[in-house]
Amino acid sequence: MHGPPPATDDPPATAEERLEAAYRACGTTVLGYALRRAATREDAYDVVAETFATAWRRRADLPADAEELRPWLFGVARLCLANAARSSRRAGRLGERLAGALADADVPDPAGLHEDGVLRRSVRAALDRLSPEDRELVTLVAWEGLSPTQAAAALGIAPGTARVRLHRARARLRVLLDPTDPEEACDAR
């Protein structure tokens, strides 16, 4: 069966049923109310969602009289709009403070950020081609800042073994990152 439920003369008995009936009867009008007052369509959708979430939390307070229900929901929506506006103003002020604090800071060049991303992906791809043991050793030293001796302790191997494996893994990594360098290719073997 599709469409709205059959009309009955009996009012919904439980608070949950009253809320469901309120949503069916007033959801569109609350959305219209929010659309006319919110800055964006998405903000209006958020206000409607918050209005009915609040109504759900306060379902025991729902007016029993259908004539009082719509104004009650508009009142809740009005408070939700006010909360959203306050939140937006706070976020704006925070943004202004951050912009002021960062005014003297160097703004990164978008091209440099892109190049960094490309480099990061190529390093990740090269690391992925190392054995899991070598990759862990290299990243413990390079990313986690451990010394070769500390990395050896973390991996449960002898410090001398870690130094030799680290040297060889770095050489293989250099070749993977720049396979055109003939000098590195000879050292990696």
mmCIF file of C-alpha atoms in Angstrom:
data_model
loop_
_atom_site.group_PDB
_atom_site.id
_atom_site.type_symbol
_atom_site.label_atom_id
_atom_site.label_comp_id
_atom_site.label_asym_id
_atom_site.label_seq_id
_atom_site.Cartn_x
_atom_site.Cartn_y
_atom_site.Cartn_z
ATOM 1 C CA MET A 1 0.000 0.000 0.000
ATOM 2 C CA HIS A 2 1.438 3.375 -1.016
ATOM 3 C CA GLY A 3 0.604 6.936 -0.057
ATOM 4 C CA PRO A 4 -0.391 8.463 3.255
ATOM 5 C CA PRO A 5 -1.989 6.325 5.906
ATOM 6 C CA PRO A 6 -5.754 6.238 5.904
ATOM 7 C CA ALA A 7 -7.362 9.115 7.747
ATOM 8 C CA THR A 8 -8.881 8.329 11.078
ATOM 9 C CA ASP A 9 -10.777 10.413 13.551
ATOM 10 C CA ASP A 10 -8.727 9.006 16.424
ATOM 11 C CA PRO A 11 -5.742 11.159 17.416
ATOM 12 C CA PRO A 12 -2.394 9.320 17.717
ATOM 13 C CA ALA A 13 -2.089 7.758 21.138
ATOM 14 C CA THR A 14 1.636 7.743 21.919
ATOM 15 C CA ALA A 15 4.136 10.578 21.786
ATOM 16 C CA GLU A 16 6.039 8.728 19.050
ATOM 17 C CA GLU A 17 2.898 8.453 16.934
ATOM 18 C CA ARG A 18 2.132 12.142 17.533
ATOM 19 C CA LEU A 19 5.636 13.077 16.426
ATOM 20 C CA GLU A 20 5.353 10.940 13.288
ATOM 21 C CA ALA A 21 2.024 12.583 12.505
ATOM 22 C CA ALA A 22 3.575 16.011 13.166
ATOM 23 C CA TYR A 23 6.382 15.277 10.727
ATOM 24 C CA ARG A 24 3.932 14.180 8.044
ATOM 25 C CA ALA A 25 1.676 17.161 8.614
ATOM 26 C CA CYS A 26 4.254 19.900 9.222
ATOM 27 C CA GLY A 27 7.578 18.754 7.756
ATOM 28 C CA THR A 28 7.111 20.664 4.515
ATOM 29 C CA THR A 29 5.950 23.839 6.240
ATOM 30 C CA VAL A 30 8.896 23.749 8.665
ATOM 31 C CA LEU A 31 11.215 23.316 5.667
ATOM 32 C CA GLY A 32 9.619 26.335 3.973
ATOM 33 C CA TYR A 33 10.047 28.334 7.184
ATOM 34 C CA ALA A 34 13.733 27.372 7.342
ATOM 35 C CA LEU A 35 14.379 27.970 3.622
ATOM 36 C CA ARG A 36 13.068 31.522 3.899
ATOM 37 C CA ARG A 37 15.337 32.289 6.855
ATOM 38 C CA ALA A 38 18.520 30.240 6.464
ATOM 39 C CA ALA A 39 21.564 31.444 4.546
ATOM 40 C CA THR A 40 21.744 28.346 2.336
ATOM 41 C CA ARG A 41 19.556 25.432 1.343
ATOM 42 C CA GLU A 42 21.876 23.064 3.214
ATOM 43 C CA ASP A 43 21.551 25.181 6.352
ATOM 44 C CA ALA A 44 17.763 24.986 6.040
ATOM 45 C CA TYR A 45 17.932 21.191 5.751
ATOM 46 C CA ASP A 46 20.126 21.094 8.854
ATOM 47 C CA VAL A 47 17.647 23.300 10.730
ATOM 48 C CA VAL A 48 14.728 21.010 9.821
ATOM 49 C CA ALA A 49 16.717 17.947 10.880
ATOM 50 C CA GLU A 50 17.666 19.582 14.171
ATOM 51 C CA THR A 51 14.080 20.769 14.701
ATOM 52 C CA PHE A 52 12.683 17.261 14.429
ATOM 53 C CA ALA A 53 15.585 15.783 16.412
ATOM 54 C CA THR A 54 14.742 18.239 19.184
ATOM 55 C CA ALA A 55 11.057 17.389 18.833
ATOM 56 C CA TRP A 56 11.991 13.720 19.181
ATOM 57 C CA ARG A 57 13.975 14.396 22.345
ATOM 58 C CA ARG A 58 11.076 16.487 23.694
ATOM 59 C CA ARG A 59 8.287 14.302 22.278
ATOM 60 C CA ALA A 60 6.629 14.150 25.671
ATOM 61 C CA ASP A 61 6.230 17.969 25.416
ATOM 62 C CA LEU A 62 4.519 17.856 22.005
ATOM 63 C CA PRO A 63 1.250 19.785 22.134
ATOM 64 C CA ALA A 64 -1.704 17.432 22.002
ATOM 65 C CA ASP A 65 -3.793 20.009 20.131
ATOM 66 C CA ALA A 66 -3.053 19.928 16.389
ATOM 67 C CA GLU A 67 -3.593 23.712 16.224
ATOM 68 C CA GLU A 68 -0.723 24.281 18.664
ATOM 69 C CA LEU A 69 1.667 21.834 17.018
ATOM 70 C CA ARG A 70 2.797 23.894 14.020
ATOM 71 C CA PRO A 71 3.559 27.042 16.064
ATOM 72 C CA TRP A 72 5.431 24.889 18.585
ATOM 73 C CA LEU A 73 7.568 23.396 15.773
ATOM 74 C CA PHE A 74 8.187 26.892 14.337
ATOM 75 C CA GLY A 75 9.371 27.968 17.782
ATOM 76 C CA VAL A 76 11.790 25.044 17.910
ATOM 77 C CA ALA A 77 12.957 25.813 14.354
ATOM 78 C CA ARG A 78 13.468 29.472 15.300
ATOM 79 C CA LEU A 79 15.764 28.448 18.162
ATOM 80 C CA CYS A 80 17.615 26.031 15.856
ATOM 81 C CA LEU A 81 18.120 28.865 13.335
ATOM 82 C CA ALA A 82 19.456 31.094 16.116
ATOM 83 C CA ASN A 83 21.858 28.359 17.230
ATOM 84 C CA ALA A 84 23.047 27.865 13.639
ATOM 85 C CA ALA A 85 23.574 31.632 13.218
ATOM 86 C CA ARG A 86 25.566 31.827 16.469
ATOM 87 C CA SER A 87 27.663 28.871 15.420
ATOM 88 C CA SER A 88 28.315 30.456 12.033
ATOM 89 C CA ARG A 89 29.350 33.750 13.644
ATOM 90 C CA ARG A 90 31.678 31.919 16.036
ATOM 91 C CA ALA A 91 33.247 30.035 13.137
ATOM 92 C CA GLY A 92 33.652 33.325 11.244
ATOM 93 C CA ARG A 93 35.344 34.997 14.200
ATOM 94 C CA LEU A 94 37.630 32.011 14.636
ATOM 95 C CA GLY A 95 38.489 32.152 10.952
ATOM 96 C CA GLU A 96 39.301 35.852 11.238
ATOM 97 C CA ARG A 97 41.521 35.236 14.279
ATOM 98 C CA LEU A 98 43.317 32.417 12.488
ATOM 99 C CA ALA A 99 43.753 34.540 9.372
ATOM 100 C CA GLY A 100 45.149 37.342 11.525
ATOM 101 C CA ALA A 101 47.506 34.981 13.311
ATOM 102 C CA LEU A 102 48.675 33.516 10.028
ATOM 103 C CA ALA A 103 48.938 36.840 8.196
ATOM 104 C CA ASP A 104 52.698 36.967 8.686
ATOM 105 C CA ALA A 105 53.163 33.272 7.969
ATOM 106 C CA ASP A 106 54.284 32.047 4.602
ATOM 107 C CA VAL A 107 51.366 30.891 2.517
ATOM 108 C CA PRO A 108 52.333 27.709 0.688
ATOM 109 C CA ASP A 109 52.369 27.803 -3.069
ATOM 110 C CA PRO A 110 49.605 25.518 -4.421
ATOM 111 C CA ALA A 111 51.990 24.229 -7.094
ATOM 112 C CA GLY A 112 54.461 23.284 -4.367
ATOM 113 C CA LEU A 113 51.737 21.472 -2.460
ATOM 114 C CA HIS A 114 50.887 19.519 -5.593
ATOM 115 C CA GLU A 115 54.550 18.663 -6.155
ATOM 116 C CA ASP A 116 54.835 17.560 -2.524
ATOM 117 C CA GLY A 117 51.823 15.284 -3.007
ATOM 118 C CA VAL A 118 53.340 13.771 -6.139
ATOM 119 C CA LEU A 119 56.650 13.240 -4.346
ATOM 120 C CA ARG A 120 54.876 11.722 -1.330
ATOM 121 C CA ARG A 121 53.012 9.273 -3.578
ATOM 122 C CA SER A 122 56.201 8.274 -5.399
ATOM 123 C CA VAL A 123 58.016 7.715 -2.091
ATOM 124 C CA ARG A 124 55.077 5.647 -0.814
ATOM 125 C CA ALA A 125 55.078 3.580 -4.040
ATOM 126 C CA ALA A 126 58.833 3.011 -3.748
ATOM 127 C CA LEU A 127 58.495 2.026 -0.085
ATOM 128 C CA ASP A 128 55.743 -0.415 -1.007
ATOM 129 C CA ARG A 129 58.163 -2.170 -3.359
ATOM 130 C CA LEU A 130 60.607 -2.865 -0.512
ATOM 131 C CA SER A 131 60.175 -5.972 1.589
ATOM 132 C CA PRO A 132 57.949 -5.426 4.625
ATOM 133 C CA GLU A 133 60.950 -5.809 6.958
ATOM 134 C CA ASP A 134 63.059 -3.254 5.056
ATOM 135 C CA ARG A 135 60.119 -0.857 4.767
ATOM 136 C CA GLU A 136 59.548 -1.018 8.537
ATOM 137 C CA LEU A 137 63.247 -0.448 9.252
ATOM 138 C CA VAL A 138 63.487 2.534 6.877
ATOM 139 C CA THR A 139 60.300 4.147 8.180
ATOM 140 C CA LEU A 140 61.255 3.650 11.828
ATOM 141 C CA VAL A 141 64.441 5.582 11.170
ATOM 142 C CA ALA A 142 63.160 8.171 8.656
ATOM 143 C CA TRP A 143 59.623 8.840 9.897
ATOM 144 C CA GLU A 144 59.724 7.908 13.567
ATOM 145 C CA GLY A 145 63.166 9.392 14.211
ATOM 146 C CA LEU A 146 64.697 6.287 15.782
ATOM 147 C CA SER A 147 68.398 5.639 15.541
ATOM 148 C CA PRO A 148 69.406 2.406 13.778
ATOM 149 C CA THR A 149 70.188 0.907 17.203
ATOM 150 C CA GLN A 150 66.751 1.886 18.537
ATOM 151 C CA ALA A 151 65.067 0.553 15.399
ATOM 152 C CA ALA A 152 66.973 -2.701 15.851
ATOM 153 C CA ALA A 153 65.617 -2.976 19.385
ATOM 154 C CA ALA A 154 62.066 -2.291 18.140
ATOM 155 C CA LEU A 155 62.416 -4.992 15.479
ATOM 156 C CA GLY A 156 64.202 -7.471 17.733
ATOM 157 C CA ILE A 157 67.359 -7.724 15.594
ATOM 158 C CA ALA A 158 71.033 -7.034 16.276
ATOM 159 C CA PRO A 159 72.159 -3.414 15.840
ATOM 160 C CA GLY A 160 74.836 -4.408 13.313
ATOM 161 C CA THR A 161 72.272 -6.316 11.266
ATOM 162 C CA ALA A 162 69.967 -3.298 11.339
ATOM 163 C CA ARG A 163 72.736 -0.980 10.085
ATOM 164 C CA VAL A 164 73.601 -3.264 7.173
ATOM 165 C CA ARG A 165 69.943 -3.841 6.241
ATOM 166 C CA LEU A 166 69.245 -0.114 6.533
ATOM 167 C CA HIS A 167 72.156 0.743 4.233
ATOM 168 C CA ARG A 168 71.007 -1.788 1.630
ATOM 169 C CA ALA A 169 67.329 -0.772 1.935
ATOM 170 C CA ARG A 170 68.211 2.898 1.464
ATOM 171 C CA ALA A 171 70.238 2.043 -1.633
ATOM 172 C CA ARG A 172 67.327 0.056 -3.103
ATOM 173 C CA LEU A 173 64.991 2.912 -2.248
ATOM 174 C CA ARG A 174 67.246 5.405 -4.045
ATOM 175 C CA VAL A 175 67.195 3.230 -7.165
ATOM 176 C CA LEU A 176 63.419 2.897 -6.981
ATOM 177 C CA LEU A 177 63.057 6.666 -6.655
ATOM 178 C CA ASP A 178 65.537 7.482 -9.452
ATOM 179 C CA PRO A 179 66.131 4.441 -11.681
ATOM 180 C CA THR A 180 68.037 6.622 -14.200
ATOM 181 C CA ASP A 181 70.994 7.194 -11.858
ATOM 182 C CA PRO A 182 73.576 4.585 -13.009
ATOM 183 C CA GLU A 183 75.812 5.135 -9.983
ATOM 184 C CA GLU A 184 73.009 4.306 -7.546
ATOM 185 C CA ALA A 185 71.988 1.274 -9.602
ATOM 186 C CA CYS A 186 75.469 -0.191 -9.196
ATOM 187 C CA ASP A 187 75.506 0.460 -5.432
ATOM 188 C CA ALA A 188 72.109 -1.125 -4.874
ATOM 189 C CA ARG A 189 73.183 -4.540 -6.075
#
